[in-house]
Amino acid sequence: NRDEKLLSISLFLMFISALPPLLINNSLSVGYSELDLPSKYILFALIALLLFKIKPQISKDRLFDLICLGGIVNGVIAIFHIFIFPDMLYHGRYTGYSGINETGFICGAFGIVNLALYLFYKNKYMFLIASVLSIVGVAGSGLRGVILGIFFSFFIILIIGFIFKKISFQ
């Protein structure tokens, strides 16, 4: 339909917009990580188009379990990089497999979503463990903005919990 075409065209244009900087600043030479940026855009465009076409039906319990698993996997990888294999760190910072900013943002998102799922949905300790492990990944990345965003999000989650009477410390 029209929305799918518009999304596909916009993602393809994102892919095209990443190409000129690569050609202008000689980033096509070996060793530059910017070379992978357009391929990520085009891969995301194809995945989004595929998801629109097949319209997957996934239960919310399975989706929440996958979010929990993602937080645990990111946290375990972060712990291995930080404490067991410190030679894999980039200047003492955890980069994951894609970069400091991407890894910190993903770990932060997993940390907040798992914390919200623990507090408001299932109250299972696996979500709390996944949240703590993801926040370890953020702390290892050293991204101060993401750490500040996590604290602010935690504060907002507590306020929402008090307003809707989902959280009580009695």
Short mmCIF file of N, CA, C and O in Angstrom, two decimals, residues 28-91:
data_model
loop_
_atom_site.label_atom_id
_atom_site.label_comp_id
_atom_site.label_asym_id
_atom_site.label_seq_id
_atom_site.Cartn_x
_atom_site.Cartn_y
_atom_site.Cartn_z
N LEU A 28 36.19 5.23 1.87
CA LEU A 28 36.10 3.91 1.26
C LEU A 28 37.38 3.11 1.42
O LEU A 28 37.44 1.95 1.07
N SER A 29 38.43 3.76 1.95
CA SER A 29 39.67 3.02 2.17
C SER A 29 39.49 2.05 3.32
O SER A 29 38.60 2.18 4.15
N VAL A 30 40.36 1.07 3.39
CA VAL A 30 40.24 0.01 4.38
C VAL A 30 40.48 0.57 5.78
O VAL A 30 41.35 1.40 5.99
N GLY A 31 39.68 0.11 6.71
CA GLY A 31 39.87 0.51 8.10
C GLY A 31 38.85 1.50 8.61
O GLY A 31 38.86 1.83 9.78
N TYR A 32 38.00 2.01 7.75
CA TYR A 32 37.00 2.97 8.20
C TYR A 32 35.69 2.26 8.48
O TYR A 32 35.19 1.51 7.66
N SER A 33 35.11 2.55 9.63
CA SER A 33 33.87 1.88 10.00
C SER A 33 32.65 2.52 9.35
O SER A 33 31.58 1.94 9.36
N GLU A 34 32.80 3.73 8.75
CA GLU A 34 31.65 4.37 8.12
C GLU A 34 31.19 3.60 6.90
O GLU A 34 30.08 3.80 6.41
N LEU A 35 32.03 2.75 6.37
CA LEU A 35 31.68 2.00 5.18
C LEU A 35 30.49 1.09 5.44
O LEU A 35 29.72 0.79 4.53
N ASP A 36 30.30 0.71 6.69
CA ASP A 36 29.22 -0.21 7.02
C ASP A 36 27.89 0.51 7.23
O ASP A 36 26.85 -0.12 7.27
N LEU A 37 27.88 1.83 7.35
CA LEU A 37 26.66 2.57 7.63
C LEU A 37 25.60 2.43 6.53
O LEU A 37 24.45 2.11 6.84
N PRO A 38 25.91 2.62 5.24
CA PRO A 38 24.86 2.45 4.24
C PRO A 38 24.32 1.03 4.17
O PRO A 38 23.13 0.83 3.92
N SER A 39 25.16 0.04 4.41
CA SER A 39 24.65 -1.33 4.38
C SER A 39 23.67 -1.58 5.51
O SER A 39 22.71 -2.33 5.36
N LYS A 40 23.87 -0.92 6.66
CA LYS A 40 22.92 -1.05 7.76
C LYS A 40 21.59 -0.41 7.39
O LYS A 40 20.53 -0.94 7.70
N TYR A 41 21.64 0.74 6.72
CA TYR A 41 20.40 1.40 6.29
C TYR A 41 19.62 0.51 5.32
O TYR A 41 18.42 0.35 5.45
N ILE A 42 20.30 -0.02 4.32
CA ILE A 42 19.61 -0.82 3.31
C ILE A 42 19.10 -2.13 3.92
O ILE A 42 18.02 -2.59 3.59
N LEU A 43 19.86 -2.71 4.85
CA LEU A 43 19.40 -3.92 5.51
C LEU A 43 18.16 -3.64 6.35
O LEU A 43 17.19 -4.41 6.33
N PHE A 44 18.15 -2.50 7.06
CA PHE A 44 16.97 -2.14 7.84
C PHE A 44 15.77 -1.89 6.94
O PHE A 44 14.65 -2.27 7.27
N ALA A 45 15.99 -1.27 5.78
CA ALA A 45 14.89 -1.03 4.84
C ALA A 45 14.30 -2.35 4.36
O ALA A 45 13.08 -2.50 4.28
N LEU A 46 15.15 -3.30 4.05
CA LEU A 46 14.65 -4.60 3.58
C LEU A 46 13.92 -5.36 4.68
O LEU A 46 12.90 -5.99 4.44
N ILE A 47 14.44 -5.30 5.90
CA ILE A 47 13.78 -5.97 7.02
C ILE A 47 12.42 -5.34 7.28
O ILE A 47 11.42 -6.04 7.49
N ALA A 48 12.35 -4.01 7.28
CA ALA A 48 11.08 -3.33 7.52
C ALA A 48 10.07 -3.67 6.44
O ALA A 48 8.90 -3.94 6.73
N LEU A 49 10.51 -3.69 5.19
CA LEU A 49 9.61 -4.03 4.09
C LEU A 49 9.12 -5.47 4.23
O LEU A 49 7.94 -5.77 4.03
N LEU A 50 10.03 -6.37 4.60
CA LEU A 50 9.66 -7.77 4.78
C LEU A 50 8.64 -7.92 5.90
O LEU A 50 7.66 -8.65 5.77
N LEU A 51 8.84 -7.21 7.01
CA LEU A 51 7.88 -7.29 8.11
C LEU A 51 6.52 -6.73 7.72
O LEU A 51 5.49 -7.22 8.17
N PHE A 52 6.50 -5.68 6.88
CA PHE A 52 5.21 -5.17 6.40
C PHE A 52 4.52 -6.18 5.50
O PHE A 52 3.30 -6.29 5.51
N LYS A 53 5.29 -6.90 4.71
CA LYS A 53 4.67 -7.83 3.77
C LYS A 53 4.14 -9.09 4.46
O LYS A 53 3.07 -9.58 4.12
N ILE A 54 4.89 -9.63 5.42
CA ILE A 54 4.44 -10.89 6.03
C ILE A 54 3.51 -10.65 7.22
O ILE A 54 2.83 -11.56 7.64
N LYS A 55 3.50 -9.41 7.76
CA LYS A 55 2.64 -9.05 8.89
C LYS A 55 2.67 -10.12 9.99
O LYS A 55 1.70 -10.85 10.19
N PRO A 56 3.80 -10.25 10.68
CA PRO A 56 3.92 -11.32 11.67
C PRO A 56 2.95 -11.14 12.84
O PRO A 56 2.70 -10.03 13.27
N GLN A 57 2.44 -12.25 13.30
CA GLN A 57 1.58 -12.26 14.47
C GLN A 57 2.37 -12.88 15.61
O GLN A 57 2.66 -14.06 15.60
N ILE A 58 2.75 -12.06 16.58
CA ILE A 58 3.53 -12.55 17.71
C ILE A 58 2.78 -12.18 18.98
O ILE A 58 2.26 -11.07 19.10
N SER A 59 2.71 -13.12 19.89
CA SER A 59 2.01 -12.85 21.14
C SER A 59 2.84 -11.90 21.99
O SER A 59 4.06 -11.86 21.90
N LYS A 60 2.16 -11.15 22.84
CA LYS A 60 2.89 -10.18 23.65
C LYS A 60 3.76 -10.88 24.68
O LYS A 60 4.83 -10.38 25.02
N ASP A 61 3.36 -12.05 25.16
CA ASP A 61 4.21 -12.78 26.11
C ASP A 61 5.52 -13.19 25.45
O ASP A 61 6.59 -13.06 26.04
N ARG A 62 5.45 -13.69 24.23
CA ARG A 62 6.66 -14.09 23.52
C ARG A 62 7.53 -12.88 23.21
O ARG A 62 8.75 -12.95 23.33
N LEU A 63 6.92 -11.77 22.83
CA LEU A 63 7.67 -10.55 22.56
C LEU A 63 8.40 -10.07 23.82
O LEU A 63 9.57 -9.72 23.77
N PHE A 64 7.70 -10.08 24.95
CA PHE A 64 8.32 -9.65 26.20
C PHE A 64 9.44 -10.60 26.62
O PHE A 64 10.46 -10.17 27.15
N ASP A 65 9.26 -11.89 26.38
CA ASP A 65 10.32 -12.85 26.68
C ASP A 65 11.54 -12.61 25.79
O ASP A 65 12.68 -12.74 26.24
N LEU A 66 11.32 -12.24 24.53
CA LEU A 66 12.44 -11.94 23.63
C LEU A 66 13.16 -10.66 24.05
O LEU A 66 14.38 -10.57 23.95
N ILE A 67 12.41 -9.68 24.54
CA ILE A 67 13.04 -8.46 25.06
C ILE A 67 13.89 -8.79 26.28
O ILE A 67 15.01 -8.28 26.42
N CYS A 68 13.39 -9.64 27.14
CA CYS A 68 14.15 -10.08 28.32
C CYS A 68 15.42 -10.81 27.89
O CYS A 68 16.50 -10.54 28.41
N LEU A 69 15.29 -11.70 26.93
CA LEU A 69 16.45 -12.45 26.44
C LEU A 69 17.48 -11.51 25.80
O LEU A 69 18.68 -11.67 26.00
N GLY A 70 17.01 -10.52 25.06
CA GLY A 70 17.93 -9.54 24.47
C GLY A 70 18.71 -8.77 25.52
O GLY A 70 19.91 -8.54 25.38
N GLY A 71 18.03 -8.38 26.60
CA GLY A 71 18.73 -7.68 27.68
C GLY A 71 19.75 -8.56 28.37
O GLY A 71 20.85 -8.12 28.69
N ILE A 72 19.40 -9.82 28.58
CA ILE A 72 20.34 -10.75 29.23
C ILE A 72 21.55 -11.00 28.33
O ILE A 72 22.70 -10.96 28.80
N VAL A 73 21.32 -11.23 27.05
CA VAL A 73 22.44 -11.50 26.13
C VAL A 73 23.36 -10.29 26.03
O VAL A 73 24.59 -10.43 26.11
N ASN A 74 22.80 -9.08 25.89
CA ASN A 74 23.64 -7.89 25.83
C ASN A 74 24.43 -7.70 27.12
O ASN A 74 25.61 -7.33 27.09
N GLY A 75 23.79 -7.95 28.25
CA GLY A 75 24.48 -7.79 29.53
C GLY A 75 25.59 -8.81 29.73
O GLY A 75 26.66 -8.48 30.23
N VAL A 76 25.34 -10.05 29.35
CA VAL A 76 26.37 -11.09 29.50
C VAL A 76 27.56 -10.80 28.59
O VAL A 76 28.72 -10.93 29.01
N ILE A 77 27.29 -10.36 27.36
CA ILE A 77 28.40 -9.99 26.46
C ILE A 77 29.19 -8.83 27.04
O ILE A 77 30.42 -8.81 27.00
N ALA A 78 28.48 -7.86 27.63
CA ALA A 78 29.16 -6.72 28.25
C ALA A 78 30.04 -7.16 29.41
O ALA A 78 31.19 -6.72 29.54
N ILE A 79 29.54 -8.04 30.25
CA ILE A 79 30.33 -8.53 31.38
C ILE A 79 31.57 -9.28 30.89
O ILE A 79 32.67 -9.10 31.42
N PHE A 80 31.40 -10.11 29.87
CA PHE A 80 32.55 -10.82 29.32
C PHE A 80 33.58 -9.85 28.76
O PHE A 80 34.78 -10.01 28.98
N HIS A 81 33.14 -8.83 28.03
CA HIS A 81 34.08 -7.87 27.46
C HIS A 81 34.78 -7.06 28.54
O HIS A 81 35.98 -6.81 28.45
N ILE A 82 34.02 -6.62 29.54
CA ILE A 82 34.58 -5.71 30.55
C ILE A 82 35.50 -6.44 31.52
O ILE A 82 36.60 -5.96 31.82
N PHE A 83 35.08 -7.60 32.01
CA PHE A 83 35.80 -8.23 33.10
C PHE A 83 36.66 -9.42 32.68
O PHE A 83 37.70 -9.67 33.29
N ILE A 84 36.27 -10.16 31.67
CA ILE A 84 37.00 -11.37 31.31
C ILE A 84 37.96 -11.13 30.14
O ILE A 84 39.08 -11.62 30.14
N PHE A 85 37.51 -10.36 29.15
CA PHE A 85 38.35 -10.07 27.98
C PHE A 85 38.56 -8.56 27.84
O PHE A 85 38.08 -7.96 26.88
N PRO A 86 39.28 -7.93 28.77
CA PRO A 86 39.42 -6.47 28.69
C PRO A 86 40.25 -6.00 27.49
O PRO A 86 40.20 -4.83 27.15
N ASP A 87 40.97 -6.92 26.84
CA ASP A 87 41.72 -6.51 25.65
C ASP A 87 40.79 -6.23 24.47
O ASP A 87 41.21 -5.63 23.48
N MET A 88 39.51 -6.59 24.56
CA MET A 88 38.54 -6.31 23.50
C MET A 88 37.93 -4.92 23.65
O MET A 88 37.18 -4.48 22.78
N LEU A 89 38.23 -4.22 24.74
CA LEU A 89 37.69 -2.89 24.95
C LEU A 89 38.41 -1.88 24.05
O LEU A 89 39.57 -2.06 23.69
N TYR A 90 37.70 -0.83 23.70
CA TYR A 90 38.25 0.24 22.88
C TYR A 90 38.57 1.41 23.81
O TYR A 90 37.67 2.10 24.27
N HIS A 91 39.83 1.60 24.13
CA HIS A 91 40.28 2.62 25.07
C HIS A 91 39.54 2.52 26.40
O HIS A 91 39.12 3.52 26.97
#
